[in-house]
Amino acid sequence: MDKKLTNKQKRVLDALIGLYGEGITPTYRDLQEKLGLRSIATVYDYVKRLERLGYVKTEGKARSIKVVAPVMNKFPLVGAVHAGDPTVAVEDIQGFLPFPVDPRLHPHAFVLKVKGDSMIDAHIEEGDLVIVDPDMPASIGDICVAVIGDEATVKKIEKMKDGLYLVPANPKYKPIFINRDVKIIGKVIGLYRGISK
């Protein structure tokens, strides 16, 4: 598993990991739907390539795509981020946390602790840990971490009539217009919630 993946291959592997995270043992159709692809043959080709690279295994059954479990890797815990009103962005590393995310896929990933409740309807709660990849471009519909001046926040990117906004998943909070003062610092690629926070 030492060959570098293309961005599309990363997207497919991340989608597989995401389906497992939702409690779904994925089929090719599940993966096709998650990725929004029209052709199941395209999904099959991607999965076979990932299998040749050692990232997944298939066994010819209906639900046969298995992600080869990566080694637990440590990612830096970098301050905290509000899922509410923006908070001061802390850049110092407070420690390292182990997560089953392959560092070859996300070599610059880091972890932030969520404060606030503005993303509660997206199932991101206070005390959750979000894994952020600054190398993955965040697009419309993605949850990201953004910095506004010296403050950081976690929100979803959405397009509205007059432009792009950082949108909370809680009606108590207002969307934030994305202008030149807003810097998207990374896409949220994972979430960890402990039994007790």
GROMACS .gro file of C-alpha atoms in nm:
model
  197
    1MET     CA    1   0.000   0.000   0.000
    2ASP     CA    2   0.278   0.243  -0.076
    3LYS     CA    3   0.156   0.372  -0.413
    4LYS     CA    4   0.013   0.723  -0.413
    5LEU     CA    5  -0.356   0.750  -0.496
    6THR     CA    6  -0.508   0.997  -0.738
    7ASN     CA    7  -0.765   1.243  -0.602
    8LYS     CA    8  -1.046   1.035  -0.757
    9GLN     CA    9  -0.913   0.716  -0.597
   10LYS     CA   10  -0.891   0.898  -0.262
   11ARG     CA   11  -1.252   1.008  -0.306
   12VAL     CA   12  -1.365   0.650  -0.369
   13LEU     CA   13  -1.171   0.515  -0.070
   14ASP     CA   14  -1.301   0.795   0.154
   15ALA     CA   15  -1.657   0.714   0.039
   16LEU     CA   16  -1.605   0.347   0.128
   17ILE     CA   17  -1.471   0.441   0.471
   18GLY     CA   18  -1.764   0.679   0.515
   19LEU     CA   19  -2.017   0.403   0.434
   20TYR     CA   20  -1.853   0.177   0.691
   21GLY     CA   21  -1.871   0.465   0.938
   22GLU     CA   22  -2.248   0.482   0.876
   23GLY     CA   23  -2.275   0.112   0.961
   24ILE     CA   24  -2.316   0.001   0.598
   25THR     CA   25  -2.120  -0.288   0.449
   26PRO     CA   26  -2.112  -0.137   0.101
   27THR     CA   27  -2.212  -0.288  -0.230
   28TYR     CA   28  -2.101  -0.148  -0.565
   29ARG     CA   29  -2.447   0.014  -0.592
   30ASP     CA   30  -2.411   0.178  -0.248
   31LEU     CA   31  -2.077   0.320  -0.356
   32GLN     CA   32  -2.220   0.434  -0.691
   33GLU     CA   33  -2.498   0.621  -0.510
   34LYS     CA   34  -2.262   0.774  -0.252
   35LEU     CA   35  -2.031   0.901  -0.527
   36GLY     CA   36  -2.312   1.013  -0.758
   37LEU     CA   37  -2.171   0.819  -1.053
   38ARG     CA   38  -2.388   0.710  -1.346
   39SER     CA   39  -2.198   0.394  -1.436
   40ILE     CA   40  -2.152   0.097  -1.205
   41ALA     CA   41  -1.867  -0.010  -1.435
   42THR     CA   42  -1.676   0.303  -1.332
   43VAL     CA   43  -1.721   0.210  -0.965
   44TYR     CA   44  -1.605  -0.144  -1.039
   45ASP     CA   45  -1.291  -0.012  -1.214
   46TYR     CA   46  -1.204   0.214  -0.920
   47VAL     CA   47  -1.255  -0.066  -0.667
   48LYS     CA   48  -1.041  -0.308  -0.868
   49ARG     CA   49  -0.763  -0.048  -0.889
   50LEU     CA   50  -0.782   0.009  -0.512
   51GLU     CA   51  -0.767  -0.368  -0.465
   52ARG     CA   52  -0.453  -0.394  -0.680
   53LEU     CA   53  -0.298  -0.118  -0.468
   54GLY     CA   54  -0.383  -0.308  -0.148
   55TYR     CA   55  -0.641  -0.067  -0.003
   56VAL     CA   56  -0.949  -0.292  -0.038
   57LYS     CA   57  -1.039  -0.659  -0.079
   58THR     CA   58  -1.327  -0.805  -0.279
   59GLU     CA   59  -1.458  -1.160  -0.260
   60GLY     CA   60  -1.719  -1.179  -0.536
   61LYS     CA   61  -2.017  -1.158  -0.301
   62ALA     CA   62  -2.295  -0.898  -0.309
   63ARG     CA   63  -2.150  -0.707  -0.013
   64SER     CA   64  -1.790  -0.781  -0.074
   65ILE     CA   65  -1.591  -0.456  -0.069
   66LYS     CA   66  -1.378  -0.454   0.243
   67VAL     CA   67  -1.141  -0.175   0.335
   68VAL     CA   68  -0.809  -0.312   0.454
   69ALA     CA   69  -0.781  -0.169   0.806
   70PRO     CA   70  -0.506   0.089   0.821
   71VAL     CA   71  -0.264   0.103   1.109
   72MET     CA   72  -0.366   0.341   1.386
   73ASN     CA   73  -0.182   0.663   1.309
   74LYS     CA   74  -0.136   0.967   1.527
   75PHE     CA   75  -0.258   1.305   1.408
   76PRO     CA   76  -0.194   1.637   1.580
   77LEU     CA   77  -0.468   1.785   1.799
   78VAL     CA   78  -0.463   2.153   1.707
   79GLY     CA   79  -0.660   2.370   1.949
   80ALA     CA   80  -1.037   2.382   1.925
   81VAL     CA   81  -1.293   2.508   1.676
   82HIS     CA   82  -1.642   2.638   1.746
   83ALA     CA   83  -1.948   2.485   1.587
   84GLY     CA   84  -2.129   2.798   1.694
   85ASP     CA   85  -2.001   3.148   1.677
   86PRO     CA   86  -1.642   3.153   1.553
   87THR     CA   87  -1.376   3.121   1.822
   88VAL     CA   88  -1.012   3.214   1.832
   89ALA     CA   89  -0.815   2.974   1.611
   90VAL     CA   90  -0.539   2.805   1.809
   91GLU     CA   91  -0.248   2.690   1.597
   92ASP     CA   92  -0.035   2.521   1.862
   93ILE     CA   93  -0.026   2.143   1.878
   94GLN     CA   94  -0.175   2.021   2.206
   95GLY     CA   95  -0.094   1.654   2.157
   96PHE     CA   96  -0.139   1.363   1.918
   97LEU     CA   97  -0.440   1.133   1.885
   98PRO     CA   98  -0.456   0.790   1.717
   99PHE     CA   99  -0.709   0.738   1.436
  100PRO     CA  100  -0.750   0.461   1.177
  101VAL     CA  101  -0.680   0.697   0.887
  102ASP     CA  102  -0.398   0.619   0.647
  103PRO     CA  103  -0.148   0.908   0.663
  104ARG     CA  104  -0.049   0.842   0.302
  105LEU     CA  105  -0.400   0.948   0.201
  106HIS     CA  106  -0.406   1.250   0.430
  107PRO     CA  107  -0.044   1.337   0.521
  108HIS     CA  108  -0.124   1.682   0.663
  109ALA     CA  109  -0.449   1.593   0.842
  110PHE     CA  110  -0.507   1.727   1.190
  111VAL     CA  111  -0.771   1.699   1.461
  112LEU     CA  112  -0.984   1.974   1.613
  113LYS     CA  113  -1.218   1.957   1.913
  114VAL     CA  114  -1.563   2.102   1.847
  115LYS     CA  115  -1.720   2.357   2.080
  116GLY     CA  116  -2.076   2.481   2.042
  117ASP     CA  117  -2.393   2.344   1.884
  118SER     CA  118  -2.430   2.511   1.544
  119MET     CA  119  -2.371   2.182   1.359
  120ILE     CA  120  -2.597   1.968   1.579
  121ASP     CA  121  -2.838   1.883   1.293
  122ALA     CA  122  -2.538   1.747   1.098
  123HIS     CA  123  -2.464   1.523   1.399
  124ILE     CA  124  -2.155   1.721   1.500
  125GLU     CA  125  -2.178   1.786   1.872
  126GLU     CA  126  -1.981   1.976   2.132
  127GLY     CA  127  -1.678   1.770   2.236
  128ASP     CA  128  -1.660   1.575   1.910
  129LEU     CA  129  -1.325   1.550   1.737
  130VAL     CA  130  -1.320   1.633   1.366
  131ILE     CA  131  -1.040   1.517   1.138
  132VAL     CA  132  -0.952   1.790   0.889
  133ASP     CA  133  -0.752   1.755   0.568
  134PRO     CA  134  -0.609   2.089   0.451
  135ASP     CA  135  -0.502   1.933   0.119
  136MET     CA  136  -0.854   1.832   0.011
  137PRO     CA  137  -1.048   2.110  -0.160
  138ALA     CA  138  -1.382   2.176   0.011
  139SER     CA  139  -1.670   2.211  -0.235
  140ILE     CA  140  -2.036   2.307  -0.217
  141GLY     CA  141  -2.207   2.063   0.020
  142ASP     CA  142  -1.889   1.979   0.214
  143ILE     CA  143  -1.834   2.046   0.582
  144CYS     CA  144  -1.518   2.245   0.634
  145VAL     CA  145  -1.316   2.442   0.885
  146ALA     CA  146  -1.283   2.809   0.798
  147VAL     CA  147  -1.091   3.097   0.950
  148ILE     CA  148  -1.235   3.447   0.960
  149GLY     CA  149  -0.962   3.684   1.072
  150ASP     CA  150  -0.820   3.512   1.382
  151GLU     CA  151  -1.130   3.303   1.444
  152ALA     CA  152  -1.215   2.950   1.330
  153THR     CA  153  -1.548   2.778   1.273
  154VAL     CA  154  -1.684   2.452   1.132
  155LYS     CA  155  -1.970   2.487   0.885
  156LYS     CA  156  -2.113   2.350   0.560
  157ILE     CA  157  -2.043   2.530   0.231
  158GLU     CA  158  -2.363   2.614   0.044
  159LYS     CA  159  -2.445   2.827  -0.259
  160MET     CA  160  -2.718   3.088  -0.225
  161LYS     CA  161  -2.849   3.355  -0.464
  162ASP     CA  162  -2.576   3.606  -0.387
  163GLY     CA  163  -2.280   3.373  -0.344
  164LEU     CA  164  -2.123   3.108  -0.122
  165TYR     CA  165  -2.194   3.083   0.249
  166LEU     CA  166  -2.072   2.892   0.553
  167VAL     CA  167  -2.401   2.749   0.675
  168PRO     CA  168  -2.471   2.614   1.025
  169ALA     CA  169  -2.682   2.303   1.082
  170ASN     CA  170  -2.884   2.468   1.357
  171PRO     CA  171  -3.154   2.732   1.293
  172LYS     CA  172  -3.032   2.935   1.594
  173TYR     CA  173  -2.730   3.051   1.392
  174LYS     CA  174  -2.699   3.260   1.077
  175PRO     CA  175  -2.501   3.175   0.762
  176ILE     CA  176  -2.170   3.355   0.708
  177PHE     CA  177  -2.104   3.502   0.364
  178ILE     CA  178  -1.774   3.379   0.218
  179ASN     CA  179  -1.575   3.686   0.116
  180ARG     CA  180  -1.203   3.762   0.098
  181ASP     CA  181  -1.181   3.768   0.481
  182VAL     CA  182  -1.285   3.400   0.498
  183LYS     CA  183  -1.020   3.135   0.445
  184ILE     CA  184  -1.121   2.769   0.411
  185ILE     CA  185  -0.843   2.579   0.589
  186GLY     CA  186  -0.961   2.223   0.529
  187LYS     CA  187  -1.234   1.972   0.456
  188VAL     CA  188  -1.373   1.766   0.744
  189ILE     CA  189  -1.303   1.402   0.650
  190GLY     CA  190  -1.394   1.227   0.972
  191LEU     CA  191  -1.551   1.257   1.313
  192TYR     CA  192  -1.488   1.081   1.642
  193ARG     CA  193  -1.723   1.083   1.938
  194GLY     CA  194  -1.624   0.922   2.264
  195ILE     CA  195  -1.864   0.740   2.495
  196SER     CA  196  -1.841   1.028   2.740
  197LYS     CA  197  -1.712   1.377   2.673
   0.00000   0.00000   0.00000
